[in-house]
XYZ file of C-alpha atoms in Angstrom:
524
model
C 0.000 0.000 0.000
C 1.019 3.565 -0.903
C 2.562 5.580 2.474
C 2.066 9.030 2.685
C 3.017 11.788 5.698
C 1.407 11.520 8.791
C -1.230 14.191 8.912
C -0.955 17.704 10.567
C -1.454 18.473 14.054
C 0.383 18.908 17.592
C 2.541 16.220 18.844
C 1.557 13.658 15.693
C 4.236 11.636 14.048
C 4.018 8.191 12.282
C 3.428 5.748 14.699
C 3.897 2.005 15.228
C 3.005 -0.946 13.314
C 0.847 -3.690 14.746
C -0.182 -6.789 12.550
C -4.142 -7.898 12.690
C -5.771 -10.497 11.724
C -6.903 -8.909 8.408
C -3.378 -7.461 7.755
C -0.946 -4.716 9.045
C -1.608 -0.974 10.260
C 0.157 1.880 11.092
C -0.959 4.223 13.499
C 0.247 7.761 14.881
C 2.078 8.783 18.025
C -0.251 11.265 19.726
C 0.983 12.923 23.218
C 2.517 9.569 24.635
C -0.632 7.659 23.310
C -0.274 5.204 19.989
C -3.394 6.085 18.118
C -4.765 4.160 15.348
C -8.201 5.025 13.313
C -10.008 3.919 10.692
C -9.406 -0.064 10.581
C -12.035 -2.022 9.085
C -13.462 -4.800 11.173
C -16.252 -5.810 8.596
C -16.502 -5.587 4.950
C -18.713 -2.233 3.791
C -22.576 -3.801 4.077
C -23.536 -2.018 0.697
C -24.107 -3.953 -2.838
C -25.219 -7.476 -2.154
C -23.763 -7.222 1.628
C -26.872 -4.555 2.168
C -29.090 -4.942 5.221
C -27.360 -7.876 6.196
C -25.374 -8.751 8.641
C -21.685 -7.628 8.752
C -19.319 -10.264 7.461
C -15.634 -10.009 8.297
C -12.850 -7.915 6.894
C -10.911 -8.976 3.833
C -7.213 -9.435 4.514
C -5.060 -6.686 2.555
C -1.530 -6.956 1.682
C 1.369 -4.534 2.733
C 0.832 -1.764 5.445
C -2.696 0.422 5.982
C -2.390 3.591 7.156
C -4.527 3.720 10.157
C -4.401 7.307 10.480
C -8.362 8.893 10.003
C -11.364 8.028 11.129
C -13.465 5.562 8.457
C -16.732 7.206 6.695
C -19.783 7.903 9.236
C -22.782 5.566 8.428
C -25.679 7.015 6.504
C -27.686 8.919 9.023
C -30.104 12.097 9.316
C -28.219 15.187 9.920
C -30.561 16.760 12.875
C -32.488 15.436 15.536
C -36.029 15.668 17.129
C -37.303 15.860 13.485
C -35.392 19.723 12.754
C -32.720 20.006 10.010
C -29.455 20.491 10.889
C -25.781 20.794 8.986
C -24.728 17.800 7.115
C -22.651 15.082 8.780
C -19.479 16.016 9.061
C -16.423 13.311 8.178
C -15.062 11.597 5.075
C -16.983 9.891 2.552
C -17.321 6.420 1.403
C -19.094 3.070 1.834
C -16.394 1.559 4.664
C -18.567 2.376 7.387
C -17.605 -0.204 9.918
C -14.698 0.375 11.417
C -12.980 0.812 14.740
C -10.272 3.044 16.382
C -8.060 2.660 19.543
C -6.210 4.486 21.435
C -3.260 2.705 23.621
C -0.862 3.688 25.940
C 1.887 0.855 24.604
C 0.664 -1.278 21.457
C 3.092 -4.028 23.381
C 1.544 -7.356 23.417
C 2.508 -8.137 26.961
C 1.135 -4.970 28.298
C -2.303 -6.399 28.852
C -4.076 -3.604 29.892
C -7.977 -3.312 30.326
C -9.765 -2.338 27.031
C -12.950 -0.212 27.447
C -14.856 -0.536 23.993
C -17.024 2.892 24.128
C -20.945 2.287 22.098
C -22.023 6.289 20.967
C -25.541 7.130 21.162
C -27.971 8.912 18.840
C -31.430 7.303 19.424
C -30.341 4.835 16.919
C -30.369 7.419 13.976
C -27.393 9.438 14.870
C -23.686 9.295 15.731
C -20.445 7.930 14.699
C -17.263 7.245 16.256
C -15.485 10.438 14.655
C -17.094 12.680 16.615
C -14.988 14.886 18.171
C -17.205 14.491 21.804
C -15.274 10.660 21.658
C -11.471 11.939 20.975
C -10.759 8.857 23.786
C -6.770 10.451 24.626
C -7.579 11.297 28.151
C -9.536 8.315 29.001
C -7.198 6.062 27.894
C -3.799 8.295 29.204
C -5.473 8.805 32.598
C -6.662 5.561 33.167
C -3.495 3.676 31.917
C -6.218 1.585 29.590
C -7.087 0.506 26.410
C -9.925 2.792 24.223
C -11.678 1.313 21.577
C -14.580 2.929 19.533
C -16.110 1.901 16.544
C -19.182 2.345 13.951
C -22.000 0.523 13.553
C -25.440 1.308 11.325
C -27.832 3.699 12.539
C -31.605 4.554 11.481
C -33.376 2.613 8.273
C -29.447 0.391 7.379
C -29.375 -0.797 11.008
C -32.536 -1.085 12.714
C -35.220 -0.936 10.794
C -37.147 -4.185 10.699
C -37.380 -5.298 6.593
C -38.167 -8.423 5.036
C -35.701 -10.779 3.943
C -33.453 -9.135 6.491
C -31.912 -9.570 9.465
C -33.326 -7.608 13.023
C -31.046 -5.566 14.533
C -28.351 -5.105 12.264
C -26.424 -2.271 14.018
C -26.531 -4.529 17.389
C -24.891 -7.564 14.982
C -22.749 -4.954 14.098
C -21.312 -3.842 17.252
C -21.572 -7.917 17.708
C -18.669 -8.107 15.190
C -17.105 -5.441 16.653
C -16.765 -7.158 19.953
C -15.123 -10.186 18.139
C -12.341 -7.890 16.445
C -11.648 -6.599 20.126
C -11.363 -10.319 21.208
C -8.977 -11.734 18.237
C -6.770 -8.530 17.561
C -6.877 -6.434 21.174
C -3.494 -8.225 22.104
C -1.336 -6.845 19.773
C -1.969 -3.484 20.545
C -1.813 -3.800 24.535
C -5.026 -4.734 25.444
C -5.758 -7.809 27.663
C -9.119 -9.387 26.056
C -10.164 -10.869 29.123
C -10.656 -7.489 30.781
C -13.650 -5.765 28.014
C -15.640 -3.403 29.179
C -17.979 -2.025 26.930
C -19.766 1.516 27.958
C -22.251 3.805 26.458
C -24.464 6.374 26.560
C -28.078 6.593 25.611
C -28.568 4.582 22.788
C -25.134 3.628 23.549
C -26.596 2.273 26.674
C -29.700 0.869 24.990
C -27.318 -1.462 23.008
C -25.220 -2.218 26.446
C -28.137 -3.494 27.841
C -28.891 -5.224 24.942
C -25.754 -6.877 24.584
C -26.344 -8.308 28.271
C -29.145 -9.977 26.955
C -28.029 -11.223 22.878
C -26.952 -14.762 23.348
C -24.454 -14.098 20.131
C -22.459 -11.293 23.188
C -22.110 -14.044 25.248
C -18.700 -13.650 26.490
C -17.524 -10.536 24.466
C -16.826 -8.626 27.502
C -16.359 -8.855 31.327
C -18.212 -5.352 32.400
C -20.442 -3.175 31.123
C -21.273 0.333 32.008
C -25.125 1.840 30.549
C -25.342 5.889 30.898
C -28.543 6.848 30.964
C -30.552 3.342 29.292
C -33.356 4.388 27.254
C -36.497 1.977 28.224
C -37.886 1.955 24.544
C -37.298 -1.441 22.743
C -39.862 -2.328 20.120
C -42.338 -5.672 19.508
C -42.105 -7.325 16.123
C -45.471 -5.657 15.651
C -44.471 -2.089 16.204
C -41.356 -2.331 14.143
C -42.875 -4.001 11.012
C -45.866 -1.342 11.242
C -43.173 2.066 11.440
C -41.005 -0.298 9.114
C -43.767 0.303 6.697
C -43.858 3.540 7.071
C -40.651 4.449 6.857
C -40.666 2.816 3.378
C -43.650 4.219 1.914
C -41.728 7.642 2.671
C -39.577 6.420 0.123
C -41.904 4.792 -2.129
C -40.876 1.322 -1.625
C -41.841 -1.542 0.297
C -40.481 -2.713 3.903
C -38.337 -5.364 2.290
C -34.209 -5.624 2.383
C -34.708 -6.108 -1.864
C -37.021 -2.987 -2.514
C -34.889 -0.373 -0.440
C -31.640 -1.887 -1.512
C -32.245 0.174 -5.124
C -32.562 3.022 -3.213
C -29.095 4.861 -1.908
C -28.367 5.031 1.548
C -27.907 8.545 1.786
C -31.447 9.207 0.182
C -32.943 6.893 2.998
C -32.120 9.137 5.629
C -34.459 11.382 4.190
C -37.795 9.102 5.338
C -36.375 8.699 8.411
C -36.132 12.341 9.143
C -39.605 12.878 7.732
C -41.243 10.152 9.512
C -39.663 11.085 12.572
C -40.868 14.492 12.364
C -44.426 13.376 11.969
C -44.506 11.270 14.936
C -45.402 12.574 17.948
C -48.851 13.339 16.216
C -49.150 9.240 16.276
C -49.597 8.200 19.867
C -53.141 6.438 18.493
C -50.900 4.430 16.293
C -47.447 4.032 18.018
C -48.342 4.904 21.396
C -45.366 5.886 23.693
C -43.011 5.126 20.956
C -44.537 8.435 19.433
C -43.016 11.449 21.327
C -39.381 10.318 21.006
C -39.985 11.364 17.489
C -37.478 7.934 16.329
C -38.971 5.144 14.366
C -35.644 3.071 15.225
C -35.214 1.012 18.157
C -33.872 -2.398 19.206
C -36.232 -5.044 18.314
C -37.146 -7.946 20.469
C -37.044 -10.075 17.616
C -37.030 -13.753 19.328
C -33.879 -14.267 17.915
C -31.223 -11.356 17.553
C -32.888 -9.909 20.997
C -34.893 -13.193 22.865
C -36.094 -10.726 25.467
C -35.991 -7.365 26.790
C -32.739 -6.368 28.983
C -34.705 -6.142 32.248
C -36.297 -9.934 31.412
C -32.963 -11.450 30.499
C -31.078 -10.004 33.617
C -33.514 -10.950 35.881
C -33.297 -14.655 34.653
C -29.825 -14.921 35.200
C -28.707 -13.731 31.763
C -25.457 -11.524 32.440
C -24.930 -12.616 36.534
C -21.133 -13.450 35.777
C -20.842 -9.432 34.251
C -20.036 -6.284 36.432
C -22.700 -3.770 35.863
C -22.615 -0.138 35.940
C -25.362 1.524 35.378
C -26.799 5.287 36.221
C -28.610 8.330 34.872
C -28.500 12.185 35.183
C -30.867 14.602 37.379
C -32.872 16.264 35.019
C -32.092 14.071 31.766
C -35.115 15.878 29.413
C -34.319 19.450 30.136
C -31.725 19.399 27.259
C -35.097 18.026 25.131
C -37.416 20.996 26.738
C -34.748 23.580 25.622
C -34.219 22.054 21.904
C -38.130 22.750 20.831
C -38.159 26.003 23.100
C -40.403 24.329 25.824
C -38.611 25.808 29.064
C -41.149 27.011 31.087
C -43.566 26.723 28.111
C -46.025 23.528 28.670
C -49.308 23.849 29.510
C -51.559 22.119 31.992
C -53.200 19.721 28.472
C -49.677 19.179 27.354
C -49.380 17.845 30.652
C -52.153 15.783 31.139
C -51.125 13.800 28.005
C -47.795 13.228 28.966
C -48.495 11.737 32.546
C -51.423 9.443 30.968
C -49.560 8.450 28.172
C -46.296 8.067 30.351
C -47.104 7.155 34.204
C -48.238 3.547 34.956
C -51.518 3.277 35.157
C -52.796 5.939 32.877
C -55.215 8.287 34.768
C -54.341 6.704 37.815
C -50.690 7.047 37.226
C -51.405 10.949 36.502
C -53.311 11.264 39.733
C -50.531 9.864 41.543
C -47.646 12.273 39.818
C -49.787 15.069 40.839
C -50.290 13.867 44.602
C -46.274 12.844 44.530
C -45.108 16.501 43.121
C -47.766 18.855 44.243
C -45.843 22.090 44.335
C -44.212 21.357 40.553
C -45.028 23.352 38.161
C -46.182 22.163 34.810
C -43.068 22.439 33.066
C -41.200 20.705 35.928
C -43.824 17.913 36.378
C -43.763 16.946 32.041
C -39.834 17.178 32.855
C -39.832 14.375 35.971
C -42.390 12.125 34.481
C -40.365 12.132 30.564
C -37.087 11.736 32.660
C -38.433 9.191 34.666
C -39.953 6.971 32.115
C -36.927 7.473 29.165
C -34.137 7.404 31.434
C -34.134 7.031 35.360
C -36.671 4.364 35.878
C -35.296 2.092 32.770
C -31.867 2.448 34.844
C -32.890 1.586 37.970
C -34.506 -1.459 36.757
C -32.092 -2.205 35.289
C -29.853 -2.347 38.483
C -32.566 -4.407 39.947
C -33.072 -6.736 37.361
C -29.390 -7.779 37.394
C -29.640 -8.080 41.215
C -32.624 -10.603 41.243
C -30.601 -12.755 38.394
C -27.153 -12.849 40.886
C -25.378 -10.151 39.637
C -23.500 -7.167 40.466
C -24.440 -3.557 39.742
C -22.899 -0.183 40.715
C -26.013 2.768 40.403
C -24.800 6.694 40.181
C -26.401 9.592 39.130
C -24.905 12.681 37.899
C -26.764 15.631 39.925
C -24.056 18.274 38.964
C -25.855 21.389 36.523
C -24.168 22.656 33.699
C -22.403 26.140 34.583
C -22.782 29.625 33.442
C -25.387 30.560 30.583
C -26.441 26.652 29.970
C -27.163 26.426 33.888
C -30.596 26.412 32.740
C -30.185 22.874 31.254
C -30.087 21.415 34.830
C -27.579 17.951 34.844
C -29.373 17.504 31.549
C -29.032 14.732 28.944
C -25.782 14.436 27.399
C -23.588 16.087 30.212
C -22.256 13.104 31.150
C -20.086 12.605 27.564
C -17.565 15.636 27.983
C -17.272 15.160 31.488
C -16.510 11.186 30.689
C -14.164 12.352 27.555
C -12.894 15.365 28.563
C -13.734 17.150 25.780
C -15.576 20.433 26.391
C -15.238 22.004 23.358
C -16.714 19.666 21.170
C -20.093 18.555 20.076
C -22.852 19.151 23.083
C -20.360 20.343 25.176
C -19.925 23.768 23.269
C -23.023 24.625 24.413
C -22.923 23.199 28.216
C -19.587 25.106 28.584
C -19.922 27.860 26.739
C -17.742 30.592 28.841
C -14.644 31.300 28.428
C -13.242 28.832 30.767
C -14.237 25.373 31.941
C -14.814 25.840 35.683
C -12.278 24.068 38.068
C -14.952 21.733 39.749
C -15.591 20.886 36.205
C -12.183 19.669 35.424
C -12.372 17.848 38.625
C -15.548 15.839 38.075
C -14.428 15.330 34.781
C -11.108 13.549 36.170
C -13.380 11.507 38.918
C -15.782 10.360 36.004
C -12.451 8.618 34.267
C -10.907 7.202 37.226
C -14.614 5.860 38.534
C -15.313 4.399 35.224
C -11.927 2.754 34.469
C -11.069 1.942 38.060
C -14.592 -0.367 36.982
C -13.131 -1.200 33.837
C -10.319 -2.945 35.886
C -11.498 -4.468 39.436
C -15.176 -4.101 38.682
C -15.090 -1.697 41.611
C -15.973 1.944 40.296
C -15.268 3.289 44.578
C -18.805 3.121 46.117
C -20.680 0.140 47.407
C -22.335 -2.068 45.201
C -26.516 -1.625 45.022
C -28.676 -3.895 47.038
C -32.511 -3.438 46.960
C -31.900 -3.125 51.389
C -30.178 -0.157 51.055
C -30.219 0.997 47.797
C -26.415 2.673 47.867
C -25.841 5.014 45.118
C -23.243 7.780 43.993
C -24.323 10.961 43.454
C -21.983 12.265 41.293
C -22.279 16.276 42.397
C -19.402 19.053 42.804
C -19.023 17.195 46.502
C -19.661 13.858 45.333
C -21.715 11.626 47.903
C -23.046 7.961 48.858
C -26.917 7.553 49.417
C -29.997 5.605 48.905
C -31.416 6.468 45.883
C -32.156 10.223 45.500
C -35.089 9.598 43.253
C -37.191 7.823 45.954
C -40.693 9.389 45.333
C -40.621 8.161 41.517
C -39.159 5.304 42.430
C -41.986 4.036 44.228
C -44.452 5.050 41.753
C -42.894 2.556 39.261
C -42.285 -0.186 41.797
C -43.355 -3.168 40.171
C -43.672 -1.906 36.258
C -42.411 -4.049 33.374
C -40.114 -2.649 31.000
C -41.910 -4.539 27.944
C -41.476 -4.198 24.500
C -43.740 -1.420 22.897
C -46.796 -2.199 21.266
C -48.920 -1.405 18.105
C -52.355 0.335 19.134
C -55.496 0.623 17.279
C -56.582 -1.872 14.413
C -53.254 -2.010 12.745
C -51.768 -4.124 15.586
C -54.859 -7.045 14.460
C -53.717 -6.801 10.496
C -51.629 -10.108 9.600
């Protein structure tokens, strides 16, 4: 292969070379970190390979320059139905590929790998982003960073005929095994995997706790903030067909395989913007405005998370698992709802939301009786996307015999975004480090990242890879006695659950799949 000069940029010069299974790559040297990006671990699913699942690499001959990040998936360029600036990030079909950053690409380092899952309610993200630059989690922590790309939106989750379910979960699948046969060579020790992510980064944790195929991919896993929305067979088929006759095709894997994947995000993005209209239709799937979801197929996905850890599913795996205070503010402030809903806007949300319908809105209202609106539509959304899905998920994995570890991040974000509350998505550049990028431009937008910033930033890396190693993140493991949690605050503390009130309004609710309402859930 053709060698060319590293490119620009402080402290980069051509790196090592480390030989994979597929063939050799070179990588950079980045400030005392090897650094290599861009490495396929599947061949591009496009051509006859499309909707399918990912089948491995070809071997190349010579040296590959591991030195940028591979193409982002196909994907809609805004979220929450709005348009927003292209995708930024090279162009091409190689879409699956992964990146890692090591301290010493010296096979006898063994070090503990932590393979990081990006969210993007299943329509969104890639591993490029500059919000996942993994240097200071993986110089910090003295570990092993790995992040990769797998198929978002109508490519990887929508449910087609004559393809598979959950294509960007066999994705990350694959991506798993390329840790396990190749992590060696560059330092990492692949009996020590921790995978981690974020929203639906967490969603495909905790579905990767409960795929039979994961089975052994990974030692601990770490879910930030799990979405509770995984679709029935019935659901998905029905938006399925929507999301194709947006395009003018049918739902099946040889209709939208004429179509280009870039033109497919386009009925994804219009769909999604029509949804929250659909609640008679697609119930509480409807107002989070994504027609993509894991699918709990049978097969791909036996079970939802909470049912497979409670039967025992992922006992012998380390758990971490947590949420943030006031998760949907960042939601309220993209459609300009601060402070903005009204007493029917309400209403809807807590029937449509709370167990039990009218009862379960009767008993918000008793529970919170000095909220206003706004901060009542915030608790109950937060509750039922986010905090409740993670707590259950703590207890599911207790009843099966596992382990779990439960924070919450209470800290707000500072100066003018203060607003936002310890909103969704604060937890990534405090994690990564990396302020200036992505969300975190706006969550830190002064001039300066404050100090106890910088310092919760540094306890989120050596809590999460301090798990990554021992299993032991530095509080007490959860117990439904006690219920021990970290809340992760500008003085960090230990106690039972903060959340307590909603807590005991979902005691005893089932996570289940989501339905199909109306008369379209009877058609064969």
């Amino acid at each position: 292969m053709t060698t060319t000069e590293p490119p620009a940029g402080a402290a980069r010069t051509a790196g090592p070379v480390v030989r994979t299974a597929s063939g050799a790559v070179r990588g950079l040297h980045e400030d005392g970190l090897a650094v290599f990006r861009g490495i396929p671990f599947a061949e591009p699913p496009v051509g006859a390979a499309r909707f399918q699942a990912p089948c491995p690499a070809r071997p190349w001959d010579g040296t590959r320059e591991a030195y940028a990040f591979g193409p982002p998936p196909p994907q809609e360029p805004g979220i929450q139905g709005r348009k927003a600036a292209g995708v930024p990030g090279p162009t091409g079909d190689d879409w699956l590929t992964v990146n890692v950053w090591t301290p010493d690409p010296d096979p006898s380092s063994a070090r503990p790998v932590m393979v990081w899952i990006y969210g993007g309610a299943y329509k969104l993200g890639h591993a490029g982003q500059p919000a996942y630059d993994a240097q200071h989690i993986a110089r910090d922590g003295d570990v092993v960073v790995v992040t990769f790309n797998y198929r978002v939106g109508m490519e990887g989750f929508a449910l087609l005929d004559g393809a598979p379910a959950n294509r960007g979960l066999l994705d990350q699948v694959a991506a798993l095994e390329w840790v396990r046969a190749n992590i060696a060579a560059f330092g990492g020790d692949p009996e020590q995997i921790t995978v981690f992510g974020e929203s639906a980064g967490a969603g495909s944790v905790a579905s990767l706790l409960a795929m039979p195929r994961a089975r052994g991919l990974f030692r601990r896993a770490v879910a930030q903030s799990l979405p509770g929305t995984f679709f029935s067979e019935a659901l998905a088929r029905d938006l399925a067909a929507a999301l194709a006759a947006e395009a003018g095709r049918r739902p099946a894997a040889a209709d939208l395989a004429t179509v280009d994947p870039r033109r497919l995000t386009d009925a994804g993005q219009s769909l999604s913007a029509k949804m929250f209209h659909r609640t008679d239709r697609w119930g509480q799937a409807a107002p989070t405005v994504t027609p993509f979801s894991p699918v709990v197929d049978g097969d791909v996905l036996p079970t939802t998370p909470w049912q497979a850890l409670a039967a025992g599913a992922a006992r012998d795996v380390d758990l971490l698992v947590g949420h943030n205070r006031d998760e949907f503010r960042l939601f309220l402030a993209m459609e300009g709802l601060l402070d903005e809903i009204t007493q029917d806007q309400l209403t809807g949300a807590l029937r449509l939301l709370a167990p039990g319908g009218a009862a379960g809105e009767r008993a918000y209202r008793a529970a919170f009786p000095d909220a206003t609106p706004t901060d009542l539509y915030e608790r109950v959304q937060t509750d039922w996307l986010f905090a409740m899905p993670s707590l259950h998920l703590a207890d599911a994995q207790r009843a099966g015999g596992g382990r779990a570890h439960v924070y919450e991040l209470a800290w707000p974000a500072p100066g003018g975004s203060q607003y936002l509350g310890a909103c969704h998505g604060l937890d990534i550049p405090l994690l990564f480090g990396t302020f200036r990028a992505d969300l975190g431009i706006l969550l830190f937008s002064g001039a300066e990242v404050p100090a106890e910033a910088q310092e919760l930033s540094s306890r989120f890396r050596r809590s999460w890879t301090a798990f990554a190693r021992t299993g032991d993140p530095g509080w007490p493991a959860y117990d439904t006695d006690e219920r021990l949690v970290q809340v992760l605050d500008a003085e960090p503390t230990v106690t039972t659950y903060p959340r307590e009130t909603s807590r005991r309004l979902w005691e005893g609710h089932a996570f289940l799949p989501l339905p199909l309402l109306g008369q379209e859930a009877d058609r064969p």
